Short mmCIF file of C-alpha atoms in Angstrom, two decimals:
data_model
loop_
_atom_site.label_atom_id
_atom_site.label_comp_id
_atom_site.label_asym_id
_atom_site.label_seq_id
_atom_site.Cartn_x
_atom_site.Cartn_y
_atom_site.Cartn_z
CA MET A 1 -8.13 -1.54 3.89
CA ALA A 2 -7.70 1.33 6.32
CA TYR A 3 -7.35 -1.10 9.24
CA VAL A 4 -4.67 -3.01 7.33
CA ALA A 5 -2.84 0.26 6.67
CA GLY A 6 -2.97 1.32 10.29
CA VAL A 7 -1.98 -1.99 11.85
CA THR A 8 0.78 -2.65 9.31
CA HIS A 9 2.25 0.81 9.70
CA ALA A 10 2.19 0.53 13.49
CA LEU A 11 3.72 -2.94 13.68
CA ASN A 12 6.42 -1.94 11.21
CA ALA A 13 7.18 1.22 13.18
CA VAL A 14 7.67 -0.80 16.35
CA ALA A 15 9.64 -3.61 14.69
CA ASP A 16 12.00 -1.32 12.79
CA GLY A 17 12.18 1.21 15.60
CA LEU A 18 13.29 -1.47 18.05
CA ARG A 19 15.62 -2.96 15.41
CA LEU A 20 13.88 -6.33 15.57
CA PRO A 21 15.49 -8.65 12.99
CA PRO A 22 13.32 -9.72 10.02
CA GLU A 23 11.58 -13.04 10.63
CA PHE A 24 12.64 -14.83 7.45
CA SER A 25 15.67 -13.09 5.92
CA PRO A 26 19.20 -13.09 7.31
CA SER A 27 20.01 -9.82 9.04
CA PRO A 28 22.71 -8.48 11.33
CA ARG A 29 20.09 -6.51 13.29
CA GLU A 30 20.02 -6.99 17.03
CA PRO A 31 16.99 -5.88 19.11
CA LEU A 32 17.63 -2.64 20.98
CA LEU A 33 15.81 -4.10 23.97
CA PRO A 34 15.66 -7.75 25.05
CA LEU A 35 12.57 -9.76 24.07
CA PRO A 36 10.80 -11.75 26.78
CA GLU A 37 11.89 -15.41 26.83
CA LEU A 38 9.39 -17.80 25.29
CA ALA A 39 10.09 -20.46 27.93
CA THR A 40 8.96 -18.23 30.77
CA ALA A 41 5.79 -16.91 29.11
CA SER A 42 2.65 -17.02 31.25
CA PRO A 43 -0.28 -19.26 30.24
CA GLU A 44 -2.15 -16.17 29.03
CA VAL A 45 0.74 -15.12 26.82
CA LYS A 46 1.24 -18.69 25.57
CA ALA A 47 -2.41 -18.85 24.57
CA VAL A 48 -2.05 -15.75 22.41
CA PHE A 49 1.23 -16.99 20.97
CA ASP A 50 -0.40 -20.30 20.02
CA GLU A 51 -3.09 -18.42 18.15
CA ILE A 52 -0.56 -16.22 16.34
CA VAL A 53 1.58 -19.20 15.37
CA GLY A 54 -1.48 -20.96 14.00
CA PHE A 55 -2.71 -17.88 12.12
CA TYR A 56 0.59 -17.41 10.33
CA ALA A 57 1.63 -21.08 10.16
CA LEU A 58 4.90 -20.37 11.95
CA ASP A 59 7.00 -22.38 14.36
CA ARG A 60 7.48 -19.38 16.65
CA PRO A 61 5.69 -16.10 17.35
CA PRO A 62 7.02 -13.11 15.39
CA ALA A 63 9.39 -10.90 17.33
CA VAL A 64 7.08 -7.91 17.14
CA PHE A 65 4.44 -9.85 19.11
CA ARG A 66 7.03 -11.27 21.48
CA TRP A 67 7.93 -7.68 22.29
CA MET A 68 4.30 -6.93 23.18
CA ALA A 69 4.28 -9.87 25.61
CA ARG A 70 5.91 -7.54 28.12
CA ASP A 71 2.30 -6.54 28.82
CA VAL A 72 -0.17 -9.38 28.33
CA GLY A 73 -3.17 -7.08 28.19
CA PHE A 74 -1.63 -5.07 25.38
CA LEU A 75 -0.62 -8.24 23.51
CA GLN A 76 -4.11 -9.73 23.82
CA SER A 77 -5.93 -6.63 22.65
CA TYR A 78 -3.58 -5.62 19.85
CA TRP A 79 -3.37 -9.16 18.51
CA ALA A 80 -7.18 -9.38 18.47
CA ALA A 81 -7.29 -6.16 16.45
CA THR A 82 -4.54 -7.39 14.11
CA ARG A 83 -6.27 -10.72 13.56
CA GLN A 84 -9.52 -8.93 12.74
CA ALA A 85 -7.78 -6.57 10.30
CA PHE A 86 -6.20 -9.48 8.42
CA THR A 87 -9.08 -11.96 8.49
CA ASP A 88 -11.07 -12.65 5.30
CA GLY A 89 -13.81 -10.07 4.89
CA ALA A 90 -14.89 -7.85 2.02
CA LEU A 91 -11.23 -8.21 1.04
CA ASP A 92 -9.66 -11.64 1.27
CA ARG A 93 -6.64 -12.34 3.38
CA ARG A 94 -4.30 -12.69 0.41
CA ILE A 95 -5.05 -9.21 -0.99
CA LYS A 96 -4.78 -7.80 2.53
CA GLU A 97 -1.28 -9.24 2.77
CA ILE A 98 -0.42 -7.79 -0.66
CA LEU A 99 -1.64 -4.41 0.59
CA ALA A 100 0.44 -4.80 3.75
CA PHE A 101 3.43 -5.59 1.56
CA ALA A 102 2.74 -2.42 -0.46
CA ALA A 103 2.47 -0.40 2.75
CA SER A 104 5.72 -1.90 4.03
CA MET A 105 7.63 -1.30 0.81
CA THR A 106 6.36 2.26 0.58
CA GLY A 107 7.19 2.86 4.23
CA LYS A 108 10.65 1.35 3.69
CA SER A 109 10.16 -1.22 6.43
CA ASP A 110 12.68 -4.06 6.25
CA TYR A 111 10.72 -6.03 8.83
CA GLY A 112 7.37 -5.49 7.11
CA VAL A 113 8.52 -6.27 3.57
CA ASP A 114 10.10 -9.50 4.77
CA PHE A 115 7.07 -10.54 6.83
CA HIS A 116 4.28 -9.68 4.42
CA LEU A 117 6.07 -10.98 1.34
CA ARG A 118 6.39 -14.38 3.00
CA GLU A 119 2.80 -14.31 4.20
CA ALA A 120 1.38 -13.22 0.83
CA ARG A 121 3.36 -15.97 -0.90
CA ARG A 122 2.16 -18.53 1.62
CA LEU A 123 -1.40 -17.48 0.79
CA GLY A 124 -0.85 -17.95 -2.94
CA LEU A 125 0.85 -14.84 -4.34
CA THR A 126 2.55 -15.90 -7.59
CA ASP A 127 5.75 -14.41 -9.00
CA GLN A 128 3.73 -12.77 -11.79
CA ALA A 129 1.31 -11.19 -9.31
CA LEU A 130 4.25 -10.03 -7.19
CA THR A 131 5.85 -8.39 -10.22
CA GLU A 132 2.58 -6.65 -11.04
CA ALA A 133 2.17 -5.47 -7.45
CA VAL A 134 5.69 -4.01 -7.37
CA GLU A 135 5.03 -2.26 -10.69
CA VAL A 136 1.99 -0.54 -9.21
CA ILE A 137 3.87 0.29 -6.01
CA GLN A 138 6.68 1.86 -8.03
CA LEU A 139 4.35 3.81 -10.32
CA PHE A 140 2.32 5.27 -7.48
CA ASN A 141 5.37 6.11 -5.42
CA THR A 142 6.34 8.13 -8.49
CA VAL A 143 3.07 9.99 -8.97
CA THR A 144 2.47 10.67 -5.29
CA LYS A 145 5.87 12.37 -5.04
CA ILE A 146 5.27 14.35 -8.23
CA ALA A 147 1.87 15.42 -6.90
CA ASP A 148 3.33 16.47 -3.56
CA ALA A 149 6.32 18.22 -5.12
CA LEU A 150 3.98 20.32 -7.27
CA ARG A 151 1.32 20.54 -4.52
CA LEU A 152 -1.34 19.26 -6.89
CA GLN A 153 -4.82 19.68 -5.47
CA PRO A 154 -7.13 16.66 -5.79
CA ASP A 155 -9.14 16.29 -8.98
CA PHE A 156 -12.12 15.19 -6.94
CA ASP A 157 -13.78 17.40 -4.36
CA THR A 158 -13.29 15.53 -1.10
CA GLY A 159 -15.17 18.21 0.80
CA THR A 160 -12.12 19.24 2.82
CA SER A 161 -10.06 21.40 0.49
CA GLY A 162 -12.50 24.23 -0.08
CA GLN A 163 -11.34 24.11 -3.70
CA PRO A 164 -13.57 23.39 -6.66
CA GLY A 165 -13.29 19.91 -8.07
CA ALA A 166 -15.22 17.11 -9.67
CA GLN A 167 -17.74 15.29 -7.53
CA HIS A 168 -16.14 12.27 -5.90
CA PRO A 169 -17.99 9.06 -6.75
CA ALA A 170 -20.07 7.71 -3.89
CA ALA A 171 -18.15 5.17 -1.86
CA SER A 172 -20.99 2.70 -2.30
CA SER A 173 -20.60 2.73 -6.09
CA THR A 174 -17.70 0.28 -5.93
CA PRO A 175 -18.73 -3.14 -4.68
CA PRO A 176 -16.40 -4.12 -1.83
CA GLY A 177 -16.09 -7.58 -3.27
CA ALA A 178 -14.79 -6.21 -6.55
CA ALA A 179 -11.24 -6.80 -5.40
CA MET B 1 -2.36 25.64 -4.53
CA GLU B 2 -0.17 24.19 -7.27
CA ILE B 3 3.31 25.69 -7.57
CA VAL B 4 3.23 25.33 -11.37
CA ARG B 5 0.59 26.17 -13.92
CA VAL B 6 -1.13 22.94 -14.89
CA THR B 7 -1.22 22.64 -18.67
CA GLU B 8 -4.71 22.63 -20.17
CA ALA B 9 -5.58 19.58 -22.26
CA HIS B 10 -6.11 21.66 -25.41
CA GLU B 11 -2.55 22.96 -25.13
CA LEU B 12 -1.11 19.48 -25.51
CA ALA B 13 0.00 17.91 -28.80
CA GLN B 14 -2.72 16.12 -30.78
CA GLU B 15 -1.20 12.74 -29.97
CA ASP B 16 -1.27 13.56 -26.27
CA GLN B 17 -4.82 14.88 -26.43
CA ARG B 18 -5.84 11.51 -27.84
CA PHE B 19 -4.13 9.80 -24.92
CA CYS B 20 -6.02 12.13 -22.58
CA ASP B 21 -9.31 11.14 -24.22
CA ALA B 22 -8.38 7.51 -23.63
CA THR B 23 -7.60 8.37 -20.01
CA LYS B 24 -11.07 9.89 -19.57
CA ALA B 25 -12.61 6.72 -20.98
CA TRP B 26 -10.35 4.54 -18.83
CA PHE B 27 -11.49 6.25 -15.63
CA LYS B 28 -15.03 6.97 -16.87
CA ILE B 29 -14.65 10.67 -16.09
CA ASP B 30 -15.46 13.78 -18.10
CA PHE B 31 -12.24 15.70 -17.40
CA VAL B 32 -8.51 15.11 -17.85
CA PRO B 33 -6.80 14.56 -14.47
CA LYS B 34 -4.22 17.14 -13.48
CA MET B 35 -1.61 14.42 -13.15
CA SER B 36 -2.05 13.37 -16.78
CA ARG B 37 -1.63 16.97 -17.90
CA VAL B 38 1.40 17.54 -15.68
CA LEU B 39 3.11 14.38 -16.91
CA LEU B 40 2.44 15.24 -20.55
CA THR B 41 3.82 18.76 -20.15
CA VAL B 42 7.14 17.09 -20.95
CA PRO B 43 6.00 14.49 -23.51
CA GLU B 44 9.35 12.71 -23.48
CA PHE B 45 8.57 11.83 -19.85
CA GLY B 46 4.80 11.67 -19.95
CA ARG B 47 4.38 9.40 -22.95
CA PRO B 48 6.49 6.48 -21.75
CA TYR B 49 5.25 6.97 -18.20
CA GLY B 50 1.67 6.90 -19.45
CA ARG B 51 2.29 3.71 -21.39
CA ALA B 52 3.91 2.09 -18.36
CA SER B 53 1.03 3.17 -16.16
CA ARG B 54 -1.70 1.92 -18.50
CA ARG B 55 0.11 -1.37 -18.95
CA ALA B 56 0.62 -1.81 -15.22
CA MET B 57 -2.99 -1.11 -14.27
CA THR B 58 -4.56 -3.52 -16.75
CA ASP B 59 -6.07 -6.78 -15.52
CA GLY B 60 -3.41 -9.45 -15.18
CA ALA B 61 -2.51 -11.88 -12.43
CA LEU B 62 -3.98 -9.13 -10.23
CA THR B 63 -7.25 -7.45 -11.21
CA ARG B 64 -7.47 -3.76 -11.99
CA ALA B 65 -9.51 -3.29 -8.81
CA GLN B 66 -6.81 -4.98 -6.73
CA LYS B 67 -4.19 -2.77 -8.37
CA GLU B 68 -6.24 0.33 -7.57
CA LEU B 69 -6.31 -0.80 -3.93
CA ILE B 70 -2.51 -1.11 -3.95
CA ALA B 71 -2.29 2.39 -5.45
CA THR B 72 -4.58 3.68 -2.72
CA MET B 73 -2.43 2.04 -0.06
CA VAL B 74 0.73 3.65 -1.47
CA SER B 75 -1.04 7.02 -1.50
CA ALA B 76 -2.22 6.55 2.07
CA ILE B 77 1.22 5.61 3.40
CA ASN B 78 2.73 8.57 1.53
CA VAL B 79 -0.05 10.80 2.93
CA CYS B 80 -0.71 12.06 -0.58
CA GLU B 81 -4.05 13.88 -0.75
CA TYR B 82 -3.98 14.06 -4.53
#
């Protein structure tokens, strides 16, 4: 989950920071900087784009990856990391996309909400599950702000606060496949 | 350090203490989380919020474990240590 959080947050930061238009929703946004033309992409870039298009079942590479094609080495390495983060593992790809949607909504990323909502739906997210996910997102955006506003210290001793607290359950006590 | 005094569970109304006992059972813990006590300090807020929270985190189209992961993701993005 941490890899999904990191990659999603980073891609959203770049996409929204560069004003890249959402992939699937109408938007007046114009990129701050021009994206490399697809027609002039090198064979190395095309190979990565083909993989991305296949992974997401798209007819074109997402703008955030087109931006990275300015440097093929960066595109190749970051895409490989992204693919790994979102591939089925202890968590399946659908829940990873739901988590990326939650990260995007919480981070107020227009690009990310649009992208990950489409991808989660493509992978089987139902309207009922979407409603439930948004409920949880809303509730925990509430409590995290209340906790921060009141500077609540964690209930569990994470070993970093120096404050007394209950023993945090061992990480291994929750089977990774439980989700 | 908290900027308010966190209400002790025994200071809450009987009805709210029962909800706190249910919270302990829900999370399989032997203490009442600070957040529960803070929310119930104003019962008119804490009671409906608690009901909404319990309802939202129950198994449904998404499992409780999946919902806890979503909650963790929201906390991570908000950099909320609590």
